PDB file as gemmi writes it, atoms N, CA and C in Angstrom:
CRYST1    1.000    1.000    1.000  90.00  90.00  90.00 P 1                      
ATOM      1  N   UNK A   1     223.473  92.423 274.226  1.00  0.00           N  
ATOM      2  CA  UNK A   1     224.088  92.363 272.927  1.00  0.00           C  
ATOM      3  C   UNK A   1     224.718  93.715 272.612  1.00  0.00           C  
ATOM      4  N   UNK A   2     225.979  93.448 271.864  1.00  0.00           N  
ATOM      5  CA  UNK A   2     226.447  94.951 271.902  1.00  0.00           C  
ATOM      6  C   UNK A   2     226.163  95.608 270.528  1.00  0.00           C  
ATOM      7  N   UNK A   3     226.186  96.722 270.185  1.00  0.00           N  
ATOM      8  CA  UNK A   3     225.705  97.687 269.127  1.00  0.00           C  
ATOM      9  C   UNK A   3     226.420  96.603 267.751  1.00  0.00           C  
ATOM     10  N   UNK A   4     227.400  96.465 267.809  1.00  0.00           N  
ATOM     11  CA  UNK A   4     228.151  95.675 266.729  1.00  0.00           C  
ATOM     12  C   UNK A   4     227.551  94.339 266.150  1.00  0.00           C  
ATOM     13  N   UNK A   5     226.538  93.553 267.236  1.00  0.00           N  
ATOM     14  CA  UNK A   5     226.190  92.227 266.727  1.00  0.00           C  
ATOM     15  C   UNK A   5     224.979  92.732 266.853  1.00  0.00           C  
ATOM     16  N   UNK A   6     224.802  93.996 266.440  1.00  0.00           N  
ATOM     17  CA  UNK A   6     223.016  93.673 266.276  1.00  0.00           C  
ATOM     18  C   UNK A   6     221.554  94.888 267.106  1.00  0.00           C  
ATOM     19  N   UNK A   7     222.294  95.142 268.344  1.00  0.00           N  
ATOM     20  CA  UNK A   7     221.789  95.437 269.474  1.00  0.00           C  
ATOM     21  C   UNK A   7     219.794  95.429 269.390  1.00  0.00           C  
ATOM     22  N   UNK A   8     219.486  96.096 268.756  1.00  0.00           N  
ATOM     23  CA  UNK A   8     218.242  96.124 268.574  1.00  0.00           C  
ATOM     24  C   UNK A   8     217.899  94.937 267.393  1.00  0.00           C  
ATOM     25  N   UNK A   9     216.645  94.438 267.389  1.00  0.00           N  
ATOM     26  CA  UNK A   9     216.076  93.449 266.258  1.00  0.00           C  
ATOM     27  C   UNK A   9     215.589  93.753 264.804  1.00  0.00           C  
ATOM     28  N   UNK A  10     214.825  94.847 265.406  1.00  0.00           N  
ATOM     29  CA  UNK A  10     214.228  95.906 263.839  1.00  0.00           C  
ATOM     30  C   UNK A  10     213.604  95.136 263.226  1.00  0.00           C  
ATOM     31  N   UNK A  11     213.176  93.992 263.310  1.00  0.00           N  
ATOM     32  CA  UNK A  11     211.915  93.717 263.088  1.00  0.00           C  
ATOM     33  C   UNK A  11     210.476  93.983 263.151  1.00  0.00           C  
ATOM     34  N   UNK A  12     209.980  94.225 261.793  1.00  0.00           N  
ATOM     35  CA  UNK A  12     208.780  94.845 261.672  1.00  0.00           C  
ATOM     36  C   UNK A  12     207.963  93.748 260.492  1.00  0.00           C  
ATOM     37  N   UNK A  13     208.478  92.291 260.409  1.00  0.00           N  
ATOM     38  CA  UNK A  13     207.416  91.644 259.923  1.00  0.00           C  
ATOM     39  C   UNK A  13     208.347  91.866 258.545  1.00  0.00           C  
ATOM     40  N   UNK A  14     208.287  90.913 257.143  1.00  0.00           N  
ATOM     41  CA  UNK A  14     209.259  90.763 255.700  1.00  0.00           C  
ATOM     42  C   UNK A  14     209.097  92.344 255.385  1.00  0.00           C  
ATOM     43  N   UNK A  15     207.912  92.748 255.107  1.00  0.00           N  
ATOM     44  CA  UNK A  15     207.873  94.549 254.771  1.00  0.00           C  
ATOM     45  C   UNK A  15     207.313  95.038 255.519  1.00  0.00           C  
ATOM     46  N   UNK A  16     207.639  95.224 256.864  1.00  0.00           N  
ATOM     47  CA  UNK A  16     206.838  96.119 257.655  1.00  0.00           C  
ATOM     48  C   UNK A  16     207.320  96.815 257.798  1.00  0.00           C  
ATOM     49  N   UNK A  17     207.001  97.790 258.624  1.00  0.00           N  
ATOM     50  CA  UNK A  17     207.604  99.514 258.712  1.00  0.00           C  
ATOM     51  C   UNK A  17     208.878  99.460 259.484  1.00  0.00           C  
ATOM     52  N   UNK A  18     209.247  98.336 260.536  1.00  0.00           N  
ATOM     53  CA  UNK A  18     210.595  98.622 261.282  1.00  0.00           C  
ATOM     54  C   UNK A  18     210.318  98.663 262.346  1.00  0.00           C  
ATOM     55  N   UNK A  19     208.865  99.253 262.986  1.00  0.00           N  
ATOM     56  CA  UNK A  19     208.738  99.105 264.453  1.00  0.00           C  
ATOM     57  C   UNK A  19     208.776 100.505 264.940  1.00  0.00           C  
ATOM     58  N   UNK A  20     208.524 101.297 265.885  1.00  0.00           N  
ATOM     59  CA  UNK A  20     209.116 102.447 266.137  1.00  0.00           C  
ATOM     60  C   UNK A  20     210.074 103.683 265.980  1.00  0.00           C  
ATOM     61  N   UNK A  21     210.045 104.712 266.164  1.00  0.00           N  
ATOM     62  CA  UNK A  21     211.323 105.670 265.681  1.00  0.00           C  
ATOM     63  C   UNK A  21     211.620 105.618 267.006  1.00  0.00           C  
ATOM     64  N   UNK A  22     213.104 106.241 266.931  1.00  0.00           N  
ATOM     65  CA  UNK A  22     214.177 106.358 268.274  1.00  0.00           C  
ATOM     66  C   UNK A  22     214.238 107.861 268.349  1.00  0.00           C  
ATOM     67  N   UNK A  23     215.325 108.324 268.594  1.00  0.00           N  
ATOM     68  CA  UNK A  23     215.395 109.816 269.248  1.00  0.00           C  
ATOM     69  C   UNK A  23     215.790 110.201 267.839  1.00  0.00           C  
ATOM     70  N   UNK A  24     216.368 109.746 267.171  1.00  0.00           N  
ATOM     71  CA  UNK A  24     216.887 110.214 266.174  1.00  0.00           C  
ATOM     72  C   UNK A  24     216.271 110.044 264.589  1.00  0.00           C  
ATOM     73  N   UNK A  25     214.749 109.635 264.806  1.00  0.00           N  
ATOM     74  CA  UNK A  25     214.246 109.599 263.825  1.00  0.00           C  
ATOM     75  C   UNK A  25     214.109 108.970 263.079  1.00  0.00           C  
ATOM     76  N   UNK A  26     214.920 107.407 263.471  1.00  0.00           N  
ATOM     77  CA  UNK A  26     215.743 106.355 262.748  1.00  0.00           C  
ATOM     78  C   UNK A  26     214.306 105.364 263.210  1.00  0.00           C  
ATOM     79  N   UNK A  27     213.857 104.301 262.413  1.00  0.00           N  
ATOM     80  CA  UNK A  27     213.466 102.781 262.514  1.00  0.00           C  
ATOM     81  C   UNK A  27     213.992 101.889 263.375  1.00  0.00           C  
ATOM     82  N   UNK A  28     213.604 101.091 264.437  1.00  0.00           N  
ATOM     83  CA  UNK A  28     214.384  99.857 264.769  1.00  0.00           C  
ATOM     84  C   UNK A  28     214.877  99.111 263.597  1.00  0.00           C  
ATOM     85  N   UNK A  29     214.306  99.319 262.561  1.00  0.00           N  
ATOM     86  CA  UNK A  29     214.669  98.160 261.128  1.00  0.00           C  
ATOM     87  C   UNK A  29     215.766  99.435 261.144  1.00  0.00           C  
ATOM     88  N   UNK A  30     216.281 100.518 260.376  1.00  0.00           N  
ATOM     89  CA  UNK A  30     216.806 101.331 260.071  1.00  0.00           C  
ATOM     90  C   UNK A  30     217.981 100.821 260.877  1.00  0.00           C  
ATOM     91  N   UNK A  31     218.215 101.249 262.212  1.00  0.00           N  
ATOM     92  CA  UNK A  31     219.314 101.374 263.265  1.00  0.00           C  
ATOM     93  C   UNK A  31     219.820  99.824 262.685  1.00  0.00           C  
ATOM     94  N   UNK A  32     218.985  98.825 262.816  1.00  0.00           N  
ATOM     95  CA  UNK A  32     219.602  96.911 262.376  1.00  0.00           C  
ATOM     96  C   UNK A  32     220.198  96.932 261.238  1.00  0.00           C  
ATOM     97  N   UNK A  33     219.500  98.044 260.352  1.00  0.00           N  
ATOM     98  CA  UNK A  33     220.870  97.483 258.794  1.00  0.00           C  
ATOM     99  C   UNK A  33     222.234  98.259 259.525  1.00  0.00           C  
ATOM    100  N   UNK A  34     222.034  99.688 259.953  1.00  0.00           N  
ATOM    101  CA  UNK A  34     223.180 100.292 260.222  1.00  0.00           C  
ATOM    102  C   UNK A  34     224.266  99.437 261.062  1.00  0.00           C  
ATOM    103  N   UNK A  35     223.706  98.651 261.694  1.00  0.00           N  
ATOM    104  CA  UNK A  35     224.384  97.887 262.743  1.00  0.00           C  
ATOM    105  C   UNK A  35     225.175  97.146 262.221  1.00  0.00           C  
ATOM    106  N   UNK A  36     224.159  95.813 261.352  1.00  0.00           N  
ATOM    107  CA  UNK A  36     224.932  95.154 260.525  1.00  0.00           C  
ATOM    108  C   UNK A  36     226.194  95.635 260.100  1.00  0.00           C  
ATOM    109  N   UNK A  37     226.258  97.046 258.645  1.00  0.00           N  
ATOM    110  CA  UNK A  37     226.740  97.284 258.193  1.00  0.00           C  
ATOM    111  C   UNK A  37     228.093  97.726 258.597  1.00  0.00           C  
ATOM    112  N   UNK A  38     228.153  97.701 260.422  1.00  0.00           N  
ATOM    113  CA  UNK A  38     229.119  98.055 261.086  1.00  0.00           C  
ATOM    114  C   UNK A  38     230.084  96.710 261.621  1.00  0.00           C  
ATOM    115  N   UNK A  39     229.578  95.848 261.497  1.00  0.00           N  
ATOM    116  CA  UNK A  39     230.464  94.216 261.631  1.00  0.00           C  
ATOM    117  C   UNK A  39     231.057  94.079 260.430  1.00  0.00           C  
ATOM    118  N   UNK A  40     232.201  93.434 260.703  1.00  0.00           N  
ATOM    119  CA  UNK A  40     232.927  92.764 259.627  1.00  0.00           C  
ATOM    120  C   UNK A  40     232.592  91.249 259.173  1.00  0.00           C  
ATOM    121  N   UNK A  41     232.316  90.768 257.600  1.00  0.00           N  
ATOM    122  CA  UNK A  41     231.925  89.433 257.811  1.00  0.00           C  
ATOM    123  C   UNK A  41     232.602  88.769 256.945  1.00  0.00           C  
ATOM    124  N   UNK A  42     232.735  87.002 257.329  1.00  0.00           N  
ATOM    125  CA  UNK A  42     234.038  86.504 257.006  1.00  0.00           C  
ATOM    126  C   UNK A  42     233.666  86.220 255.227  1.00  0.00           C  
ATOM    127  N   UNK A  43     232.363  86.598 254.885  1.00  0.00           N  
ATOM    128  CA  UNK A  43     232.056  86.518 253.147  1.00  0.00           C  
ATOM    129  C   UNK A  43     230.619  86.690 253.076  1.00  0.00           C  
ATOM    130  N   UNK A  44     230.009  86.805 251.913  1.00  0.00           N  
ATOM    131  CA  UNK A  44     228.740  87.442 251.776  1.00  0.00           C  
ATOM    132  C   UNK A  44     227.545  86.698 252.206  1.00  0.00           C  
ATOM    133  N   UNK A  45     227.886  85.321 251.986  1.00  0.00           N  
ATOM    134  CA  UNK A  45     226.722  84.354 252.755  1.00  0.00           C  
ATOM    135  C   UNK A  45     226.557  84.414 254.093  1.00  0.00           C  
ATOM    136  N   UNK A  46     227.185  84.593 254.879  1.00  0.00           N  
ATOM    137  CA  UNK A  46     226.756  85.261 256.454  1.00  0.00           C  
ATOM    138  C   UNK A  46     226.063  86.289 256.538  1.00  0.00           C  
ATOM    139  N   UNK A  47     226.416  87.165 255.767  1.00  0.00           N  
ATOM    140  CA  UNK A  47     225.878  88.427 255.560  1.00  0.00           C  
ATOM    141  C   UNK A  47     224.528  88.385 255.603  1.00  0.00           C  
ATOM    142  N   UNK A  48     224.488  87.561 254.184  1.00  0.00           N  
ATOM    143  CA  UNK A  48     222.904  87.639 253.621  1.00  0.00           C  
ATOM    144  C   UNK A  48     221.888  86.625 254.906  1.00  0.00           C  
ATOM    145  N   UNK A  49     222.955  85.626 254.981  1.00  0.00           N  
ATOM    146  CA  UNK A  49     221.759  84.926 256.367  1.00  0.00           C  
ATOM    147  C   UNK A  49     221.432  85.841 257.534  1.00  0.00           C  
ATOM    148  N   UNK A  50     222.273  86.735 257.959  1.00  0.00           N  
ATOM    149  CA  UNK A  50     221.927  87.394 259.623  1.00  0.00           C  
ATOM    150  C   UNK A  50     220.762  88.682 258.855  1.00  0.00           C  
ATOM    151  N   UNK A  51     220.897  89.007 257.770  1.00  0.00           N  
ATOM    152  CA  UNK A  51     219.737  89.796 257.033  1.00  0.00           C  
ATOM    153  C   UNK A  51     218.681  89.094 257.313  1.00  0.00           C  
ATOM    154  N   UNK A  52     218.217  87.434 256.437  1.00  0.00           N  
ATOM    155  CA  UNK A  52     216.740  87.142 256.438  1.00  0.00           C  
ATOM    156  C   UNK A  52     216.978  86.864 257.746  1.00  0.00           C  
ATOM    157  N   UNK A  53     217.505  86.661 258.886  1.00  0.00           N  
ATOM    158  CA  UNK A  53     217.499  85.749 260.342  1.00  0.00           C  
ATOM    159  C   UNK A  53     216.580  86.806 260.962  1.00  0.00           C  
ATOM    160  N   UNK A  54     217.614  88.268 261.101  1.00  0.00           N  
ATOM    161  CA  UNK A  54     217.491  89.482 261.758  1.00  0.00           C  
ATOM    162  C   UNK A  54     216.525  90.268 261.190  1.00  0.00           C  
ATOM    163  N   UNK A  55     216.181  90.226 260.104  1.00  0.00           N  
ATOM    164  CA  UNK A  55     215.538  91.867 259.787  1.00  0.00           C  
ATOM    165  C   UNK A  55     214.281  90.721 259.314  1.00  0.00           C  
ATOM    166  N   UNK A  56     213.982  89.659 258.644  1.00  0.00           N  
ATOM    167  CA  UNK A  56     212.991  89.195 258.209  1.00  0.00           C  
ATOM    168  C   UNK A  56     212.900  89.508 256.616  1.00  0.00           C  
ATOM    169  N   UNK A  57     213.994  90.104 255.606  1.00  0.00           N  
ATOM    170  CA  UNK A  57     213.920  90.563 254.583  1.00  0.00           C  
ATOM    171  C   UNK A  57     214.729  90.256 253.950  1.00  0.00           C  
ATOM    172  N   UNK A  58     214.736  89.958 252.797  1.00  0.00           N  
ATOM    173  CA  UNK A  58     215.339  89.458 250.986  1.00  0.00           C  
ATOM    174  C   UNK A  58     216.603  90.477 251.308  1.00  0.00           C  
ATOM    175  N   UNK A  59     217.747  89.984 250.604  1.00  0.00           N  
ATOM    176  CA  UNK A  59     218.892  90.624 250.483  1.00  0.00           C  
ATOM    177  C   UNK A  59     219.099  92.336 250.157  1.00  0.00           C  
ATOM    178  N   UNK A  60     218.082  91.800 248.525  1.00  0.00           N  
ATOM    179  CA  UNK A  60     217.388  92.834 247.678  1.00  0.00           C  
ATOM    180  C   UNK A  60     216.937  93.918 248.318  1.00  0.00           C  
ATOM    181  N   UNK A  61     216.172  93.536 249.181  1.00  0.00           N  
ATOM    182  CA  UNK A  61     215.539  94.674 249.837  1.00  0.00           C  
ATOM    183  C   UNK A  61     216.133  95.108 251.401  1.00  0.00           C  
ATOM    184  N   UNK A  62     217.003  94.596 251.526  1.00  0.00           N  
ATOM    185  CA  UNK A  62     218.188  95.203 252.682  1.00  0.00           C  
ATOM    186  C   UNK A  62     218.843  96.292 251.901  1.00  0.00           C  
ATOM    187  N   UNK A  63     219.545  95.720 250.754  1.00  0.00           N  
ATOM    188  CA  UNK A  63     220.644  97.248 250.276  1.00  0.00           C  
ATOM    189  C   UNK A  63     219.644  97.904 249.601  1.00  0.00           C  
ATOM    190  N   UNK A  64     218.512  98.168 248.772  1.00  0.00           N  
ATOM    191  CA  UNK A  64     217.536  99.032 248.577  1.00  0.00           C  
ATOM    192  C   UNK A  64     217.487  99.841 250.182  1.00  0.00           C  
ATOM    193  N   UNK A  65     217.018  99.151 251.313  1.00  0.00           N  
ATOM    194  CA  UNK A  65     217.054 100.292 252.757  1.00  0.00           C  
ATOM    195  C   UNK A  65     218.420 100.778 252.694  1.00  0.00           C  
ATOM    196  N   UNK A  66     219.610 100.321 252.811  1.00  0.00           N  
ATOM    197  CA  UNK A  66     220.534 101.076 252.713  1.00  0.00           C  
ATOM    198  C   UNK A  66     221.040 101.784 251.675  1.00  0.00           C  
ATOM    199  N   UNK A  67     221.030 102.095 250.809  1.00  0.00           N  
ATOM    200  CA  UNK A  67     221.436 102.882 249.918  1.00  0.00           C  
ATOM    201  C   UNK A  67     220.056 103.990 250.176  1.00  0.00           C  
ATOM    202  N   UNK A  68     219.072 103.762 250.639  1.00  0.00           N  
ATOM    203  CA  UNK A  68     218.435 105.021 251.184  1.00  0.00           C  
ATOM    204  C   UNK A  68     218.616 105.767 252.389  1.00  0.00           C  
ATOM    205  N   UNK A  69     218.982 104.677 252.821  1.00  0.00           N  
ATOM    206  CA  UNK A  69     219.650 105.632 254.625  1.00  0.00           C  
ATOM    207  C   UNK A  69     221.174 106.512 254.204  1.00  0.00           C  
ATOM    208  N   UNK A  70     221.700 105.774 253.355  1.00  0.00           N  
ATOM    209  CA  UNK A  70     223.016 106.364 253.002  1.00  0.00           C  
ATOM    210  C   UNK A  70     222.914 107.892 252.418  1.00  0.00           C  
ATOM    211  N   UNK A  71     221.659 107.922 252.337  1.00  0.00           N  
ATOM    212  CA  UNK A  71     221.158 109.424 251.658  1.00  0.00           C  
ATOM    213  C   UNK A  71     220.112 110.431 252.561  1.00  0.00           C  
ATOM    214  N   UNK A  72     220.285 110.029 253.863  1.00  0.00           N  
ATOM    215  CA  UNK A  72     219.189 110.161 254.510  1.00  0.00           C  
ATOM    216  C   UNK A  72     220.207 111.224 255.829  1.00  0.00           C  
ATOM    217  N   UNK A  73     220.135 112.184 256.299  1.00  0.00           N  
ATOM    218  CA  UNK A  73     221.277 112.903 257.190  1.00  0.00           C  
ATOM    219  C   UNK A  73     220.949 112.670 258.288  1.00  0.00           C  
ATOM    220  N   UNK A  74     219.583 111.820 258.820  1.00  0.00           N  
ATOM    221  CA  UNK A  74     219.381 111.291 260.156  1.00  0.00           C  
ATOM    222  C   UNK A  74     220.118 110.412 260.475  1.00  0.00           C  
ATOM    223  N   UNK A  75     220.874 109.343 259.420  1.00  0.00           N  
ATOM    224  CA  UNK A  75     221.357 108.273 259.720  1.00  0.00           C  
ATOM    225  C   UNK A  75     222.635 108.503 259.518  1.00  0.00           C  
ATOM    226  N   UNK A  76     223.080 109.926 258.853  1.00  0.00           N  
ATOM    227  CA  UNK A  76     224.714 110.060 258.966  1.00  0.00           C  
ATOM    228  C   UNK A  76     224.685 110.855 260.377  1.00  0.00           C  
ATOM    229  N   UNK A  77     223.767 111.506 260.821  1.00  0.00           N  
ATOM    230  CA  UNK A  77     224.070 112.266 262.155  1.00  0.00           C  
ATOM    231  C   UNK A  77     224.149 110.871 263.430  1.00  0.00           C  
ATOM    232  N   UNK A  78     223.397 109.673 263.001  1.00  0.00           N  
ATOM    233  CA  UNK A  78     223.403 108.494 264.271  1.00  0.00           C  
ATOM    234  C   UNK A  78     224.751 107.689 263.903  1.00  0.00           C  
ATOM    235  N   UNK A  79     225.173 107.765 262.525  1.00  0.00           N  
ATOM    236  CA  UNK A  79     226.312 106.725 262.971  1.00  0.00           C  
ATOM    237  C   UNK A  79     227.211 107.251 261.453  1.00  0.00           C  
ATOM    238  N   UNK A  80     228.042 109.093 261.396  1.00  0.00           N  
ATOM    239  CA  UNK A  80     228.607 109.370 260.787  1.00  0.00           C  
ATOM    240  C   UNK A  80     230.111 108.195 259.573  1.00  0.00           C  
ATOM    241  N   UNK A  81     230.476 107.784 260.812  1.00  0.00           N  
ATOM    242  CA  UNK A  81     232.024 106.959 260.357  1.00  0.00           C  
ATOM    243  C   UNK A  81     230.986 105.863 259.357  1.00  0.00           C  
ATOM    244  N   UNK A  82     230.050 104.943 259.968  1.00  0.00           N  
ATOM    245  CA  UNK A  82     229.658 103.744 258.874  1.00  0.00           C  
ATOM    246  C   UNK A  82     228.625 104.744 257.493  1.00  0.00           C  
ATOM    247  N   UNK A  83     228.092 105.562 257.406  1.00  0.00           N  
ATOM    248  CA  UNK A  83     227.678 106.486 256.288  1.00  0.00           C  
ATOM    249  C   UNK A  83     228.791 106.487 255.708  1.00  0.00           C  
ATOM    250  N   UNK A  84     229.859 107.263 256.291  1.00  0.00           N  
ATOM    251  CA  UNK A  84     230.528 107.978 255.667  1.00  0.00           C  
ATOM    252  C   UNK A  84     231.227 106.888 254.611  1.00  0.00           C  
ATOM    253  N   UNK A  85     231.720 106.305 255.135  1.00  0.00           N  
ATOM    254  CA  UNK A  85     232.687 104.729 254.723  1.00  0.00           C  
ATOM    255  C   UNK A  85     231.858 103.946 253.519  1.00  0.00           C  
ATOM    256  N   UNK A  86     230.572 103.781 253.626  1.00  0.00           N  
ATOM    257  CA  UNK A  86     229.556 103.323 252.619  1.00  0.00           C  
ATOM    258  C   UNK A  86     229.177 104.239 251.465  1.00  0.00           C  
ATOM    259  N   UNK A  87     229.083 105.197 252.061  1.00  0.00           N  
ATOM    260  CA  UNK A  87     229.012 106.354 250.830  1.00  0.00           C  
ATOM    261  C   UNK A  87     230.524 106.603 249.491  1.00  0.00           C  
ATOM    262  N   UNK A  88     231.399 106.343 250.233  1.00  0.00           N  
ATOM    263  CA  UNK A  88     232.823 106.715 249.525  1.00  0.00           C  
ATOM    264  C   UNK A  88     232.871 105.072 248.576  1.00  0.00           C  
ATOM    265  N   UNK A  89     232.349 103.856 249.386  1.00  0.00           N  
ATOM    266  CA  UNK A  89     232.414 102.712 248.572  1.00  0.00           C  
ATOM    267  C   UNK A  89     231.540 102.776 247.623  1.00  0.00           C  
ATOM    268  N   UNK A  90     230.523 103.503 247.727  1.00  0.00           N  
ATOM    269  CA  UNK A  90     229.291 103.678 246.801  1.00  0.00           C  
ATOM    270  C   UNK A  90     229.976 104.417 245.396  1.00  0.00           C  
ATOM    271  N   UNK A  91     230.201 105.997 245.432  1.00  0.00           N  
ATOM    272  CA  UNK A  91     231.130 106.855 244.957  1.00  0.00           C  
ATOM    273  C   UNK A  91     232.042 105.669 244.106  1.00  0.00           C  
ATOM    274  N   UNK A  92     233.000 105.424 244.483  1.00  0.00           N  
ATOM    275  CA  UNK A  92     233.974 104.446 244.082  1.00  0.00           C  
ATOM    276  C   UNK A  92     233.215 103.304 242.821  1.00  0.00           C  
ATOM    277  N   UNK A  93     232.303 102.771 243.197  1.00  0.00           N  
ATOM    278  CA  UNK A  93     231.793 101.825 242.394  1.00  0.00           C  
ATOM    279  C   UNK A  93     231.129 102.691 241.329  1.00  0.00           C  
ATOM    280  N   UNK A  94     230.155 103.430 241.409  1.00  0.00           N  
ATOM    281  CA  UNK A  94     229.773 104.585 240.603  1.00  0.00           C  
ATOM    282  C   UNK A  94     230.859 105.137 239.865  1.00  0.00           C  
ATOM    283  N   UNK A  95     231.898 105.681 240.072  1.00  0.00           N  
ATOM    284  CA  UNK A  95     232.859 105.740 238.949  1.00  0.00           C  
ATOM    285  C   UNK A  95     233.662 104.735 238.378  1.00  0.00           C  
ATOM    286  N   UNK A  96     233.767 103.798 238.667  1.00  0.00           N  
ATOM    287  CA  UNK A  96     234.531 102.611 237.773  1.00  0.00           C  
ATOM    288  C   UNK A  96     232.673 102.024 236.461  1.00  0.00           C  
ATOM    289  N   UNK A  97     232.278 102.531 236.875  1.00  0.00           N  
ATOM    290  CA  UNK A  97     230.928 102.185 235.301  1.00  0.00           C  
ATOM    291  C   UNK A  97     231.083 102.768 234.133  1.00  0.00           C  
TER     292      UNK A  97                                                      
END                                                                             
């Protein structure tokens, strides 16, 4: 499987810890949202299904992990361009409030 659809499972059980750290300090759950977040999807209901399919977890508590990795410099040093890109959409929404 290639990095884009997924590569690792990151399954660690609905709230479990993620499974192991990698070289970079990152979760198998951690590296799976990043992954996700790196596919394009054709609307949000795919989205949310390959979340509970893949990670074992509520929508809710997918972007709660990401909006913490997005703040986290282990996970902008493993995959700079998708941080970076999520952070500026973040920014963006934060000022239109």
């Amino acid at each position: 499987m290639s990095d884009d659809q997924g590569g690792r499972d990151g399954q660690g059980g609905p709230e479990g810890q993620g499974g192991s750290d990698d070289q970079d300090g990152l979760s198998e759950r951690d590296l799976a949202v990043l992954a996700l977040e790196r596919r394009s999807w054709p609307g949000p209901g795919a989205k949310e299904r390959a979340v509970r399919e893949r990670l074992g977890i509520t929508p809710t508590r997918y972007y709660q992990l990401l909006n913490a990795l997005l703040d986290d410099p282990r996970a902008l040093a493993h995959d700079p361009v998708t941080v970076n890109r999520l952070r500026r959409l973040r920014d963006e929404r934060r000022e239109r409030r």
